[in-house]
PDB file of C-alpha atoms in Angstrom:
ATOM      1  CA  MET A   1      -3.365   8.169  20.189  1.00 41.00           C
ATOM      2  CA  VAL A   2      -1.560   5.406  20.786  1.00 40.00           C
ATOM      3  CA  ASP A   3      -1.318   4.592  24.757  1.00 40.00           C
ATOM      4  CA  PRO A   4       2.360   4.380  25.148  1.00 40.00           C
ATOM      5  CA  ARG A   5       2.148   1.407  27.321  1.00 39.00           C
ATOM      6  CA  HIS A   6       0.865  -0.572  24.093  1.00 41.00           C
ATOM      7  CA  ALA A   7       3.172   1.108  21.216  1.00 39.00           C
ATOM      8  CA  TRP A   8       5.463  -1.685  21.491  1.00 38.00           C
ATOM      9  CA  MET A   9       2.912  -4.232  19.849  1.00 41.00           C
ATOM     10  CA  ARG A  10       2.218  -2.040  16.989  1.00 39.00           C
ATOM     11  CA  SER A  11       6.500  -0.895  15.966  1.00 36.00           C
ATOM     12  CA  GLY A  12       7.376  -2.668  13.224  1.00 37.00           C
ATOM     13  CA  SER A  13       4.468  -4.895  12.683  1.00 38.00           C
ATOM     14  CA  SER A  14       1.304  -4.755  10.373  1.00 40.00           C
ATOM     15  CA  LEU A  15      -0.719  -6.623  12.971  1.00 46.00           C
ATOM     16  CA  GLY A  16      -0.867  -3.524  14.927  1.00 42.00           C
ATOM     17  CA  GLN A  17      -3.247  -1.386  12.209  1.00 40.00           C
ATOM     18  CA  GLY A  18      -6.184  -0.992  12.214  1.00 41.00           C
ATOM     19  CA  ASN A  19      -8.302  -1.323  14.906  1.00 44.00           C
ATOM     20  CA  PRO A  20      -7.074  -0.739  18.756  1.00 45.00           C
ATOM     21  CA  PRO A  21      -7.046  -2.958  21.210  1.00 44.00           C
ATOM     22  CA  SER A  22     -10.144  -2.901  23.053  1.00 43.00           C
ATOM     23  CA  ALA A  23     -10.849  -1.680  26.617  1.00 41.00           C
ATOM     24  CA  ARG A  24     -10.987  -5.339  27.866  1.00 44.00           C
ATOM     25  CA  TYR A  25      -7.249  -5.475  27.031  1.00 45.00           C
ATOM     26  CA  ASP A  26      -6.190  -3.343  30.122  1.00 49.00           C
ATOM     27  CA  ALA A  27      -8.089  -6.226  32.362  1.00 48.00           C
ATOM     28  CA  PRO A  28      -6.132  -8.889  34.121  1.00 52.00           C
ATOM     29  CA  MET A  29      -3.767 -10.646  31.375  1.00 86.00           C
ATOM     30  CA  THR A  30      -4.442 -14.545  30.626  1.00 94.00           C
ATOM     31  CA  PRO A  31      -1.487 -16.549  30.684  1.00 95.00           C
ATOM     32  CA  ALA A  32      -1.537 -16.894  26.674  1.00 96.00           C
ATOM     33  CA  ILE A  33      -1.448 -13.046  26.696  1.00 94.00           C
ATOM     34  CA  ASN A  34       1.371 -12.666  29.597  1.00 94.00           C
ATOM     35  CA  LEU A  35       3.835 -15.158  27.577  1.00 95.00           C
ATOM     36  CA  LEU A  36       3.192 -13.064  24.571  1.00 95.00           C
ATOM     37  CA  LYS A  37       4.253  -9.600  26.520  1.00 93.00           C
ATOM     38  CA  ARG A  38       7.105 -11.821  28.340  1.00 93.00           C
ATOM     39  CA  GLU A  39       8.421 -12.474  24.869  1.00 95.00           C
ATOM     40  CA  LYS A  40       7.981  -9.668  23.071  1.00 95.00           C
ATOM     41  CA  ILE A  41       5.906 -10.946  20.741  1.00 95.00           C
ATOM     42  CA  ALA A  42       4.003  -8.730  18.047  1.00 96.00           C
ATOM     43  CA  HIS A  43       0.315  -9.271  18.686  1.00 95.00           C
ATOM     44  CA  SER A  44      -2.873  -7.218  19.009  1.00 94.00           C
ATOM     45  CA  VAL A  45      -5.814  -8.587  21.170  1.00 93.00           C
ATOM     46  CA  ARG A  46      -9.541  -8.170  20.368  1.00 91.00           C
ATOM     47  CA  SER A  47     -12.358  -9.108  22.665  1.00 88.00           C
ATOM     48  CA  TYR A  48     -16.602  -8.748  22.152  1.00 87.00           C
ATOM     49  CA  VAL A  49     -19.125  -9.648  24.438  1.00 86.00           C
ATOM     50  CA  HIS A  50     -19.378 -14.024  24.540  1.00 85.00           C
ATOM     51  CA  ASP A  51     -23.259 -14.945  24.235  1.00 80.00           C
ATOM     52  CA  ALA A  52     -23.455 -17.936  26.029  1.00 79.00           C
ATOM     53  CA  HIS A  53     -25.868 -19.002  23.360  1.00 76.00           C
ATOM     54  CA  ALA A  54     -23.811 -19.022  20.581  1.00 79.00           C
ATOM     55  CA  GLY A  55     -23.950 -22.460  18.563  1.00 74.00           C
ATOM     56  CA  SER A  56     -19.699 -22.079  17.570  1.00 81.00           C
ATOM     57  CA  TYR A  57     -17.373 -20.185  20.124  1.00 79.00           C
ATOM     58  CA  GLY A  58     -14.841 -19.402  16.564  1.00 79.00           C
ATOM     59  CA  GLY A  59     -18.008 -18.493  14.662  1.00 79.00           C
ATOM     60  CA  GLU A  60     -18.704 -16.256  16.931  1.00 81.00           C
ATOM     61  CA  ALA A  61     -15.378 -14.592  16.561  1.00 85.00           C
ATOM     62  CA  VAL A  62     -15.627 -14.164  13.380  1.00 82.00           C
ATOM     63  CA  GLU A  63     -18.984 -12.661  13.340  1.00 85.00           C
ATOM     64  CA  LYS A  64     -18.603 -10.409  15.984  1.00 82.00           C
ATOM     65  CA  LEU A  65     -15.114  -9.262  15.191  1.00 89.00           C
ATOM     66  CA  GLY A  66     -15.961  -9.222  11.563  1.00 88.00           C
ATOM     67  CA  LEU A  67     -12.356 -11.372  10.739  1.00 89.00           C
ATOM     68  CA  ASP A  68     -11.520 -13.743   7.972  1.00 91.00           C
ATOM     69  CA  PRO A  69     -12.509 -17.209   8.622  1.00 91.00           C
ATOM     70  CA  ALA A  70      -9.461 -18.704   7.194  1.00 91.00           C
ATOM     71  CA  GLN A  71      -7.618 -16.685   9.479  1.00 92.00           C
ATOM     72  CA  VAL A  72      -9.502 -17.651  12.380  1.00 93.00           C
ATOM     73  CA  PHE A  73      -8.410 -21.082  14.004  1.00 96.00           C
ATOM     74  CA  LYS A  74      -9.953 -23.458  17.017  1.00 95.00           C
ATOM     75  CA  THR A  75      -7.813 -24.685  19.488  1.00 97.00           C
ATOM     76  CA  LEU A  76      -8.692 -28.590  20.068  1.00 97.00           C
ATOM     77  CA  LEU A  77      -7.578 -31.200  22.233  1.00 98.00           C
ATOM     78  CA  ALA A  78      -7.373 -35.021  21.253  1.00 98.00           C
ATOM     79  CA  SER A  79      -5.671 -38.052  23.365  1.00 98.00           C
ATOM     80  CA  THR A  80      -3.981 -41.068  21.842  1.00 97.00           C
ATOM     81  CA  GLU A  81      -4.337 -44.374  22.367  1.00 96.00           C
ATOM     82  CA  THR A  82      -1.619 -44.292  25.209  1.00 96.00           C
ATOM     83  CA  HIS A  83      -4.200 -41.287  26.458  1.00 96.00           C
ATOM     84  CA  GLU A  84      -1.264 -38.156  25.589  1.00 97.00           C
ATOM     85  CA  LEU A  85      -2.973 -34.952  24.968  1.00 98.00           C
ATOM     86  CA  LEU A  86      -2.164 -33.304  22.123  1.00 98.00           C
ATOM     87  CA  VAL A  87      -2.962 -29.941  20.783  1.00 98.00           C
ATOM     88  CA  ALA A  88      -4.339 -29.744  16.963  1.00 98.00           C
ATOM     89  CA  ILE A  89      -4.968 -25.552  15.817  1.00 98.00           C
ATOM     90  CA  VAL A  90      -7.251 -25.713  12.945  1.00 97.00           C
ATOM     91  CA  PRO A  91      -9.640 -23.044  11.468  1.00 96.00           C
ATOM     92  CA  VAL A  92     -12.894 -22.364  12.249  1.00 93.00           C
ATOM     93  CA  ALA A  93     -14.056 -22.983   8.605  1.00 91.00           C
ATOM     94  CA  GLY A  94     -13.299 -26.374   8.889  1.00 93.00           C
ATOM     95  CA  GLN A  95     -12.602 -29.603  11.384  1.00 95.00           C
ATOM     96  CA  LEU A  96      -9.799 -31.431  12.439  1.00 97.00           C
ATOM     97  CA  ASP A  97      -8.915 -34.625  10.963  1.00 98.00           C
ATOM     98  CA  LEU A  98      -8.020 -37.104  13.752  1.00 98.00           C
ATOM     99  CA  LYS A  99      -6.491 -39.527  11.200  1.00 97.00           C
ATOM    100  CA  ALA A 100      -4.355 -37.122   9.909  1.00 98.00           C
ATOM    101  CA  LEU A 101      -3.076 -36.053  13.229  1.00 98.00           C
ATOM    102  CA  ALA A 102      -2.861 -39.338  14.400  1.00 98.00           C
ATOM    103  CA  GLU A 103      -0.584 -39.600  11.665  1.00 98.00           C
ATOM    104  CA  ALA A 104       1.278 -35.977  12.055  1.00 98.00           C
ATOM    105  CA  ALA A 105       1.769 -37.471  16.231  1.00 98.00           C
ATOM    106  CA  GLY A 106       3.390 -40.818  14.809  1.00 97.00           C
ATOM    107  CA  CYS A 107       0.595 -42.946  16.961  1.00 96.00           C
ATOM    108  CA  LYS A 108      -2.692 -45.147  16.115  1.00 96.00           C
ATOM    109  CA  LYS A 109      -5.491 -43.334  16.384  1.00 96.00           C
ATOM    110  CA  CYS A 110      -6.525 -40.115  18.450  1.00 97.00           C
ATOM    111  CA  GLU A 111     -10.120 -39.215  19.211  1.00 98.00           C
ATOM    112  CA  MET A 112     -11.250 -36.219  21.152  1.00 98.00           C
ATOM    113  CA  ALA A 113     -10.568 -35.516  24.757  1.00 97.00           C
ATOM    114  CA  ALA A 114     -12.801 -35.040  27.094  1.00 97.00           C
ATOM    115  CA  ALA A 115     -13.732 -31.428  28.295  1.00 96.00           C
ATOM    116  CA  ASP A 116     -12.645 -31.954  31.729  1.00 96.00           C
ATOM    117  CA  ALA A 117      -9.188 -33.309  30.816  1.00 96.00           C
ATOM    118  CA  ALA A 118      -8.487 -30.313  28.184  1.00 96.00           C
ATOM    119  CA  GLN A 119      -9.410 -27.702  30.825  1.00 96.00           C
ATOM    120  CA  ARG A 120      -7.018 -29.637  33.539  1.00 96.00           C
ATOM    121  CA  ALA A 121      -4.248 -29.936  31.256  1.00 96.00           C
ATOM    122  CA  THR A 122      -4.966 -26.805  29.999  1.00 97.00           C
ATOM    123  CA  GLY A 123      -5.934 -24.432  32.211  1.00 96.00           C
ATOM    124  CA  TYR A 124      -8.764 -22.700  30.353  1.00 96.00           C
ATOM    125  CA  LEU A 125     -12.384 -23.488  30.130  1.00 93.00           C
ATOM    126  CA  VAL A 126     -13.673 -24.779  26.694  1.00 91.00           C
ATOM    127  CA  GLY A 127     -14.208 -22.418  24.496  1.00 89.00           C
ATOM    128  CA  GLY A 128     -11.268 -19.609  25.186  1.00 91.00           C
ATOM    129  CA  ILE A 129      -8.474 -22.742  24.999  1.00 96.00           C
ATOM    130  CA  SER A 130      -5.487 -20.897  23.991  1.00 97.00           C
ATOM    131  CA  PRO A 131      -2.964 -22.427  22.372  1.00 97.00           C
ATOM    132  CA  LEU A 132      -0.338 -20.309  24.083  1.00 97.00           C
ATOM    133  CA  GLY A 133       0.224 -20.434  27.883  1.00 96.00           C
ATOM    134  CA  GLN A 134      -1.299 -23.893  29.167  1.00 96.00           C
ATOM    135  CA  LYS A 135      -0.263 -25.330  32.496  1.00 95.00           C
ATOM    136  CA  LYS A 136       1.070 -28.600  30.642  1.00 93.00           C
ATOM    137  CA  ARG A 137       3.425 -28.377  27.615  1.00 93.00           C
ATOM    138  CA  LEU A 138       1.569 -30.601  25.094  1.00 97.00           C
ATOM    139  CA  ARG A 139       2.899 -31.514  21.257  1.00 98.00           C
ATOM    140  CA  SER A 140       1.267 -29.110  19.452  1.00 98.00           C
ATOM    141  CA  PHE A 141       0.106 -29.254  15.598  1.00 98.00           C
ATOM    142  CA  LEU A 142      -1.062 -25.781  13.275  1.00 98.00           C
ATOM    143  CA  ASP A 143      -2.485 -27.137   9.992  1.00 98.00           C
ATOM    144  CA  ALA A 144      -0.495 -26.395   7.308  1.00 97.00           C
ATOM    145  CA  SER A 145      -3.137 -23.677   5.650  1.00 96.00           C
ATOM    146  CA  ALA A 146      -1.545 -21.282   8.417  1.00 97.00           C
ATOM    147  CA  GLN A 147       1.867 -21.532   6.352  1.00 96.00           C
ATOM    148  CA  SER A 148       0.838 -19.177   3.959  1.00 96.00           C
ATOM    149  CA  LEU A 149      -1.182 -16.568   6.409  1.00 97.00           C
ATOM    150  CA  PRO A 150       0.660 -13.513   7.620  1.00 96.00           C
ATOM    151  CA  ALA A 151      -1.375 -13.396  10.718  1.00 96.00           C
ATOM    152  CA  MET A 152      -4.019 -15.687  12.386  1.00 96.00           C
ATOM    153  CA  HIS A 153      -5.845 -15.086  15.354  1.00 95.00           C
ATOM    154  CA  VAL A 154      -6.507 -17.885  18.130  1.00 96.00           C
ATOM    155  CA  SER A 155      -8.256 -17.639  21.518  1.00 93.00           C
ATOM    156  CA  ALA A 156      -6.453 -15.492  23.865  1.00 93.00           C
ATOM    157  CA  GLY A 157      -7.817 -17.624  26.797  1.00 93.00           C
ATOM    158  CA  ARG A 158     -10.529 -16.278  27.619  1.00 91.00           C
ATOM    159  CA  ARG A 159     -14.254 -16.952  25.562  1.00 88.00           C
ATOM    160  CA  GLY A 160     -14.553 -13.069  23.249  1.00 89.00           C
ATOM    161  CA  LEU A 161     -10.809 -12.651  23.589  1.00 90.00           C
ATOM    162  CA  GLU A 162      -8.948 -13.564  20.598  1.00 92.00           C
ATOM    163  CA  VAL A 163      -5.146 -12.342  19.628  1.00 95.00           C
ATOM    164  CA  GLU A 164      -3.634 -12.124  16.289  1.00 95.00           C
ATOM    165  CA  LEU A 165       0.051 -12.911  15.662  1.00 97.00           C
ATOM    166  CA  ALA A 166       1.924 -14.256  13.000  1.00 98.00           C
ATOM    167  CA  PRO A 167       1.572 -18.196  12.662  1.00 98.00           C
ATOM    168  CA  ALA A 168       5.613 -18.371  12.873  1.00 97.00           C
ATOM    169  CA  ASP A 169       5.808 -17.258  16.782  1.00 97.00           C
ATOM    170  CA  LEU A 170       3.115 -19.701  17.739  1.00 98.00           C
ATOM    171  CA  LEU A 171       5.090 -22.313  16.330  1.00 98.00           C
ATOM    172  CA  ARG A 172       8.287 -20.769  17.990  1.00 97.00           C
ATOM    173  CA  LEU A 173       5.918 -20.523  21.487  1.00 97.00           C
ATOM    174  CA  THR A 174       4.677 -23.763  21.358  1.00 97.00           C
ATOM    175  CA  ALA A 175       7.182 -25.673  20.073  1.00 97.00           C
ATOM    176  CA  GLY A 176       4.416 -27.106  17.245  1.00 97.00           C
ATOM    177  CA  HIS A 177       4.712 -28.707  13.810  1.00 97.00           C
ATOM    178  CA  TYR A 178       2.440 -27.552  11.126  1.00 98.00           C
ATOM    179  CA  ALA A 179       0.637 -30.247   9.749  1.00 98.00           C
ATOM    180  CA  PRO A 180      -2.142 -31.035   7.094  1.00 98.00           C
ATOM    181  CA  ILE A 181      -4.572 -31.903   9.946  1.00 98.00           C
ATOM    182  CA  GLY A 182      -8.058 -29.492   8.873  1.00 96.00           C
ATOM    183  CA  LYS A 183     -10.188 -30.659   6.563  1.00 94.00           C
ATOM    184  CA  ALA A 184     -13.589 -28.755   5.093  1.00 89.00           C
ATOM    185  CA  ARG A 185     -16.793 -29.622   6.824  1.00 83.00           C
TER     186      ARG A 185
END
């Protein structure tokens, strides 16, 4: 039986098909989940027990939740030559192309942001940085590979917590843009 508090998330959307939300979903909400609920965006949340020794946060989500790696995206922060922070959302199976991100952002070059700067700007811990509900509004770029996906998974703002939503909804909520910023490993 569907919990009536979560029934709206399933109506009219294929996102809610399949596994019901886990018990951890009723735990205190993250800013990312609060934003999705406030904006009434169709989504589903899945959780797993995070292993502190996992080599890759995104790879761990793929493995523990049995997800398609092409549909699971990691949220990375990069810094421009003027120290502007940018959000890059790329498939966990690949890596960020910093030159392509710089071109998409219209800057000379980018480098990965320091972990402490990323955590300060987003309000999330590394490994649980969500593109949604960040403390500061940063320019966001979603890899163009997401355009063909009906749904994608990103961090819900905590290690071991993933949210599934439509790529178009992610872009609308982040005021982001599609750009070919991912590359194969």
